[in-house]
Short mmCIF file of C-alpha atoms in Angstrom, two decimals:
data_model
loop_
_atom_site.label_atom_id
_atom_site.label_comp_id
_atom_site.label_asym_id
_atom_site.label_seq_id
_atom_site.Cartn_x
_atom_site.Cartn_y
_atom_site.Cartn_z
CA VAL G 1 -1.20 2.44 21.38
CA LYS G 2 -1.43 0.14 24.37
CA GLU G 3 -1.25 -3.53 23.56
CA ASN G 4 -3.08 -6.14 25.59
CA ASN G 5 -3.43 -9.90 25.33
CA TYR G 6 -6.79 -11.49 26.01
CA ARG G 7 -6.23 -15.10 27.00
CA GLY G 8 -8.81 -17.75 27.75
CA HIS G 9 -9.97 -19.49 24.58
CA GLY G 10 -8.80 -23.07 24.19
CA ASP G 11 -8.83 -23.10 20.39
CA SER G 12 -8.56 -20.77 17.41
CA VAL G 13 -10.32 -17.42 17.71
CA ASP G 14 -12.03 -17.07 14.36
CA GLN G 15 -13.86 -13.80 14.59
CA LEU G 16 -14.13 -10.73 16.78
CA CYS G 17 -16.67 -7.94 16.85
CA TRP G 18 -17.14 -4.84 18.95
CA HIS G 19 -20.26 -3.75 20.79
CA PRO G 20 -22.10 -1.33 18.44
CA SER G 21 -22.09 1.57 20.90
CA ASN G 22 -19.95 0.67 23.92
CA PRO G 23 -16.27 1.00 22.98
CA ASP G 24 -15.18 -1.05 25.99
CA LEU G 25 -16.79 -4.35 25.03
CA PHE G 26 -16.06 -6.88 22.33
CA VAL G 27 -16.97 -10.51 21.76
CA THR G 28 -14.96 -13.37 20.26
CA ALA G 29 -16.05 -16.60 18.57
CA SER G 30 -13.83 -19.63 18.95
CA GLY G 31 -13.46 -23.22 17.83
CA ASP G 32 -13.50 -24.20 21.53
CA LYS G 33 -17.34 -24.13 21.46
CA THR G 34 -17.60 -20.91 23.43
CA ILE G 35 -18.00 -17.22 22.83
CA ARG G 36 -16.41 -14.78 25.23
CA ILE G 37 -17.30 -11.17 26.01
CA TRP G 38 -14.30 -9.04 27.02
CA ASP G 39 -13.94 -5.71 28.78
CA VAL G 40 -11.13 -3.52 27.48
CA ARG G 41 -10.84 -1.57 30.75
CA THR G 42 -10.01 -4.62 32.85
CA THR G 43 -8.68 -6.74 29.92
CA LYS G 44 -10.71 -9.57 31.47
CA CYS G 45 -13.34 -11.90 30.13
CA ILE G 46 -16.68 -10.88 31.67
CA ALA G 47 -18.71 -13.77 30.26
CA THR G 48 -18.14 -17.14 28.66
CA VAL G 49 -21.12 -18.66 26.87
CA ASN G 50 -21.01 -22.32 25.88
CA THR G 51 -22.36 -23.15 22.44
CA LYS G 52 -23.12 -26.41 20.68
CA GLY G 53 -20.48 -26.33 17.98
CA GLU G 54 -17.19 -24.85 16.80
CA ASN G 55 -17.92 -21.19 16.19
CA ILE G 56 -16.71 -19.42 13.08
CA ASN G 57 -18.71 -16.20 12.70
CA ILE G 58 -20.20 -13.69 15.07
CA CYS G 59 -22.00 -10.35 15.03
CA TRP G 60 -23.58 -7.96 17.52
CA SER G 61 -27.02 -6.47 16.87
CA PRO G 62 -27.10 -2.68 16.28
CA ASP G 63 -29.19 -2.19 19.44
CA GLY G 64 -26.53 -4.04 21.47
CA GLN G 65 -29.02 -6.52 22.94
CA THR G 66 -28.23 -9.67 21.01
CA ILE G 67 -25.16 -11.56 19.80
CA ALA G 68 -25.55 -14.00 16.91
CA VAL G 69 -22.97 -16.72 16.45
CA GLY G 70 -22.67 -19.29 13.66
CA ASN G 71 -20.87 -22.61 13.88
CA LYS G 72 -19.34 -25.14 11.49
CA ASP G 73 -22.61 -27.10 11.40
CA ASP G 74 -24.47 -24.04 10.01
CA VAL G 75 -26.38 -23.44 13.24
CA VAL G 76 -26.87 -19.78 14.20
CA THR G 77 -27.55 -19.12 17.90
CA PHE G 78 -28.97 -15.83 19.16
CA ILE G 79 -27.65 -14.97 22.63
CA ASP G 80 -29.02 -12.31 24.97
CA ALA G 81 -26.09 -9.95 25.56
CA LYS G 82 -27.19 -9.18 29.15
CA THR G 83 -28.26 -12.57 30.52
CA HIS G 84 -25.82 -14.53 28.27
CA ARG G 85 -28.57 -17.08 27.61
CA SER G 86 -29.61 -18.44 24.25
CA LYS G 87 -32.82 -16.81 22.93
CA ALA G 88 -33.18 -18.75 19.69
CA GLU G 89 -31.38 -21.22 17.50
CA GLU G 90 -31.72 -21.82 13.80
CA GLN G 91 -30.32 -24.74 11.78
CA PHE G 92 -29.73 -23.92 8.12
CA LYS G 93 -29.57 -26.39 5.25
CA PHE G 94 -26.80 -24.50 3.47
CA GLU G 95 -23.27 -23.35 4.23
CA VAL G 96 -23.57 -20.15 6.30
CA ASN G 97 -20.63 -17.82 5.74
CA GLU G 98 -21.19 -14.42 7.26
CA ILE G 99 -24.10 -13.06 9.28
CA SER G 100 -25.31 -9.54 9.97
CA TRP G 101 -28.29 -7.52 11.06
CA ASN G 102 -29.39 -4.56 8.98
CA ASN G 103 -28.91 -1.14 10.63
CA ASP G 104 -32.58 -0.99 11.67
CA ASN G 105 -32.25 -4.25 13.61
CA ASN G 106 -35.41 -5.72 12.04
CA MET G 107 -33.82 -8.03 9.46
CA PHE G 108 -31.10 -10.64 9.68
CA PHE G 109 -28.88 -11.42 6.69
CA LEU G 110 -26.80 -14.51 5.90
CA THR G 111 -24.47 -15.13 2.98
CA ASN G 112 -24.27 -18.73 1.86
CA GLY G 113 -22.24 -21.26 -0.09
CA ASN G 114 -24.69 -21.27 -3.00
CA GLY G 115 -24.03 -17.60 -3.77
CA CYS G 116 -27.26 -16.41 -2.14
CA ILE G 117 -28.13 -13.78 0.45
CA ASN G 118 -30.84 -15.06 2.77
CA ILE G 119 -32.91 -12.47 4.60
CA LEU G 120 -34.94 -13.26 7.72
CA SER G 121 -37.28 -11.04 9.69
CA TYR G 122 -36.04 -10.25 13.20
CA PRO G 123 -36.84 -11.28 15.90
CA GLU G 124 -39.36 -13.70 14.28
CA LEU G 125 -36.66 -15.31 12.06
CA LYS G 126 -39.16 -15.90 9.26
CA PRO G 127 -37.67 -16.08 5.74
CA ILE G 128 -38.35 -12.86 3.81
CA GLN G 129 -36.28 -13.32 0.69
CA SER G 130 -33.41 -15.22 -0.88
CA ILE G 131 -31.37 -13.26 -3.41
CA ASN G 132 -29.17 -14.96 -5.98
CA ALA G 133 -26.28 -12.59 -5.52
CA HIS G 134 -23.30 -14.41 -7.05
CA PRO G 135 -22.66 -17.43 -9.28
CA SER G 136 -20.36 -18.89 -6.61
CA ASN G 137 -19.91 -18.97 -2.83
CA CYS G 138 -20.99 -15.69 -1.23
CA ILE G 139 -18.45 -15.05 1.52
CA CYS G 140 -18.83 -11.72 3.31
CA ILE G 141 -21.41 -8.98 3.89
CA LYS G 142 -21.21 -5.48 5.35
CA PHE G 143 -23.75 -2.67 5.83
CA ASP G 144 -22.76 0.93 5.24
CA PRO G 145 -23.07 3.25 8.28
CA MET G 146 -25.55 5.48 6.44
CA GLY G 147 -28.03 2.64 5.98
CA LYS G 148 -28.19 3.12 2.23
CA TYR G 149 -26.24 0.12 0.92
CA PHE G 150 -24.82 -3.22 1.85
CA ALA G 151 -21.98 -4.98 0.04
CA THR G 152 -21.24 -8.65 -0.49
CA GLY G 153 -18.00 -10.33 -1.52
CA SER G 154 -17.80 -13.63 -3.33
CA ALA G 155 -15.52 -16.45 -4.41
CA ASP G 156 -15.97 -15.13 -7.98
CA ALA G 157 -13.71 -12.20 -6.90
CA LEU G 158 -16.55 -9.71 -7.30
CA VAL G 159 -17.86 -7.24 -4.76
CA SER G 160 -21.50 -6.31 -5.33
CA LEU G 161 -23.21 -3.24 -3.88
CA TRP G 162 -26.90 -3.49 -2.97
CA ASP G 163 -29.59 -0.92 -2.27
CA VAL G 164 -30.95 -1.74 1.21
CA ASP G 165 -34.52 -0.62 0.50
CA GLU G 166 -34.94 -2.02 -3.00
CA LEU G 167 -32.73 -5.12 -2.47
CA VAL G 168 -31.30 -4.69 -5.97
CA CYS G 169 -27.66 -4.74 -7.02
CA VAL G 170 -26.60 -1.23 -8.04
CA ARG G 171 -23.00 -1.94 -9.08
CA CYS G 172 -20.11 -4.36 -9.02
CA PHE G 173 -16.41 -3.90 -8.28
CA SER G 174 -14.18 -6.31 -10.12
CA ARG G 175 -10.57 -5.31 -9.52
CA LEU G 176 -9.63 -8.28 -7.33
CA ASP G 177 -8.66 -11.63 -8.85
CA TRP G 178 -9.13 -13.87 -5.81
CA PRO G 179 -12.14 -14.70 -3.59
CA VAL G 180 -13.18 -11.62 -1.60
CA ARG G 181 -12.62 -12.35 2.08
CA THR G 182 -13.30 -9.08 3.81
CA LEU G 183 -15.09 -5.76 3.31
CA SER G 184 -15.44 -2.50 5.20
CA PHE G 185 -17.24 0.81 4.58
CA SER G 186 -15.68 4.06 5.75
CA HIS G 187 -17.48 5.98 8.52
CA ASP G 188 -19.14 8.34 6.02
CA GLY G 189 -20.16 5.50 3.69
CA LYS G 190 -18.19 7.01 0.79
CA MET G 191 -15.40 4.43 0.50
CA LEU G 192 -15.42 0.65 0.38
CA ALA G 193 -12.29 -1.40 1.10
CA SER G 194 -12.17 -5.00 -0.13
CA ALA G 195 -9.41 -7.58 0.15
CA SER G 196 -8.51 -11.15 -0.76
CA GLU G 197 -5.42 -13.22 -1.48
CA ASP G 198 -4.42 -10.53 -3.96
CA HIS G 199 -1.42 -8.60 -2.67
CA PHE G 200 -3.32 -5.34 -2.48
CA ILE G 201 -6.44 -3.92 -0.83
CA ASP G 202 -8.84 -2.17 -3.19
CA ILE G 203 -10.38 1.09 -1.99
CA ALA G 204 -13.29 2.13 -4.20
CA GLU G 205 -15.55 5.14 -4.32
CA VAL G 206 -18.99 3.80 -3.44
CA GLU G 207 -21.12 6.19 -5.51
CA THR G 208 -19.22 5.96 -8.79
CA GLY G 209 -18.16 2.34 -8.48
CA ASN G 210 -15.58 2.34 -11.23
CA GLU G 211 -13.45 4.93 -9.53
CA LYS G 212 -10.48 3.28 -7.86
CA LEU G 213 -9.38 5.65 -5.10
CA TRP G 214 -6.39 3.71 -3.89
CA GLU G 215 -4.61 0.41 -3.89
CA VAL G 216 -2.90 -0.51 -0.61
CA GLN G 217 0.00 -2.83 -1.36
CA CYS G 218 0.48 -5.88 0.89
CA GLU G 219 3.06 -8.63 0.77
CA SER G 220 0.62 -11.44 1.52
CA PRO G 221 -3.11 -12.27 1.55
CA THR G 222 -5.30 -10.06 3.72
CA PHE G 223 -7.56 -11.62 6.35
CA THR G 224 -9.51 -8.61 7.50
CA VAL G 225 -9.98 -4.87 6.87
CA ALA G 226 -11.74 -2.32 9.08
CA TRP G 227 -12.19 1.43 8.76
CA HIS G 228 -11.93 3.70 11.79
CA PRO G 229 -15.43 4.68 13.08
CA LYS G 230 -14.75 8.44 12.76
CA ARG G 231 -11.89 9.12 10.35
CA PRO G 232 -10.40 7.89 7.06
CA LEU G 233 -8.01 5.39 8.61
CA LEU G 234 -7.95 1.74 7.57
CA ALA G 235 -6.69 -1.10 9.77
CA PHE G 236 -5.86 -4.42 8.18
CA ALA G 237 -4.25 -7.73 9.10
CA CYS G 238 -2.43 -10.00 6.67
CA ASP G 239 -1.25 -13.59 6.57
CA ASP G 240 2.23 -12.51 7.65
CA LYS G 241 4.93 -14.97 8.50
CA ASP G 242 7.48 -13.92 11.07
CA GLY G 243 10.54 -14.80 9.03
CA LYS G 244 13.30 -13.70 11.36
CA TYR G 245 13.28 -16.72 13.62
CA ASP G 246 10.66 -19.15 12.45
CA SER G 247 9.15 -18.79 9.00
CA SER G 248 6.09 -20.85 9.90
CA ARG G 249 5.08 -18.59 12.77
CA GLU G 250 2.36 -16.08 12.02
CA ALA G 251 3.37 -12.55 12.91
CA GLY G 252 -0.10 -11.27 13.81
CA THR G 253 0.58 -7.65 12.87
CA VAL G 254 -2.14 -5.04 12.45
CA LYS G 255 -1.22 -2.36 9.92
CA LEU G 256 -2.73 1.08 9.41
CA PHE G 257 -3.23 3.00 6.17
CA GLY G 258 -4.23 6.65 5.89
CA LEU G 259 -2.33 8.18 8.78
CA PRO G 260 -1.63 11.90 8.37
CA ASN G 261 1.86 12.54 7.04
CA ASP G 262 3.03 14.41 10.10
CA SER G 263 2.42 11.53 12.52
#
């Protein structure tokens, strides 16, 4: 694995997402009131887009044409990925946590601080539905690659699985004890990884729900989990402290689970 550093942001980089189909491009959201698009081949920033506020969440539309970014003031800005200009801006009256398009690119989902999932039509951005998903803060949302389900994670430590077409909850996973921070579906949609401040990552079988496939042990809270796009390999990053020299320094290590035994 080749390691590269991408420098340029003047404040914390809070979220990163890859282009849905071009493996060379990714975009970062930062507290420095910009988003940056990066090219892996040159390791350079190819665009910096100024935004109104400190950015905390970001996602790329499945068709690759639009980037949505949310800031601390609960404003979501839709940016044209080619011209790097703002196409639309929406101010919400609730705490916006995570944002995502559905796989068909015609609906836009937000999870909010009241435990709801808000669904807007896209590109019109007209409210379609608000689902009371959890009794407490609804933190994260992910769509499965097959387009059958999406999952949400909440401060009540529950992960709920939803049918995309019916918009009904089909099952809940309740093995974590702390607020669910991060979710990821495997490439075939069969497994769902969820993580929190618990010192393990839960890997569940999507179709049966109650079937715990694996528990990945960690020594500290997990910030983010992500399955490989083609094979059963899970990357994750934890709140590691680099204890050898300075215990307050974050180590910033990415770990992998599921490697074949012979590697």
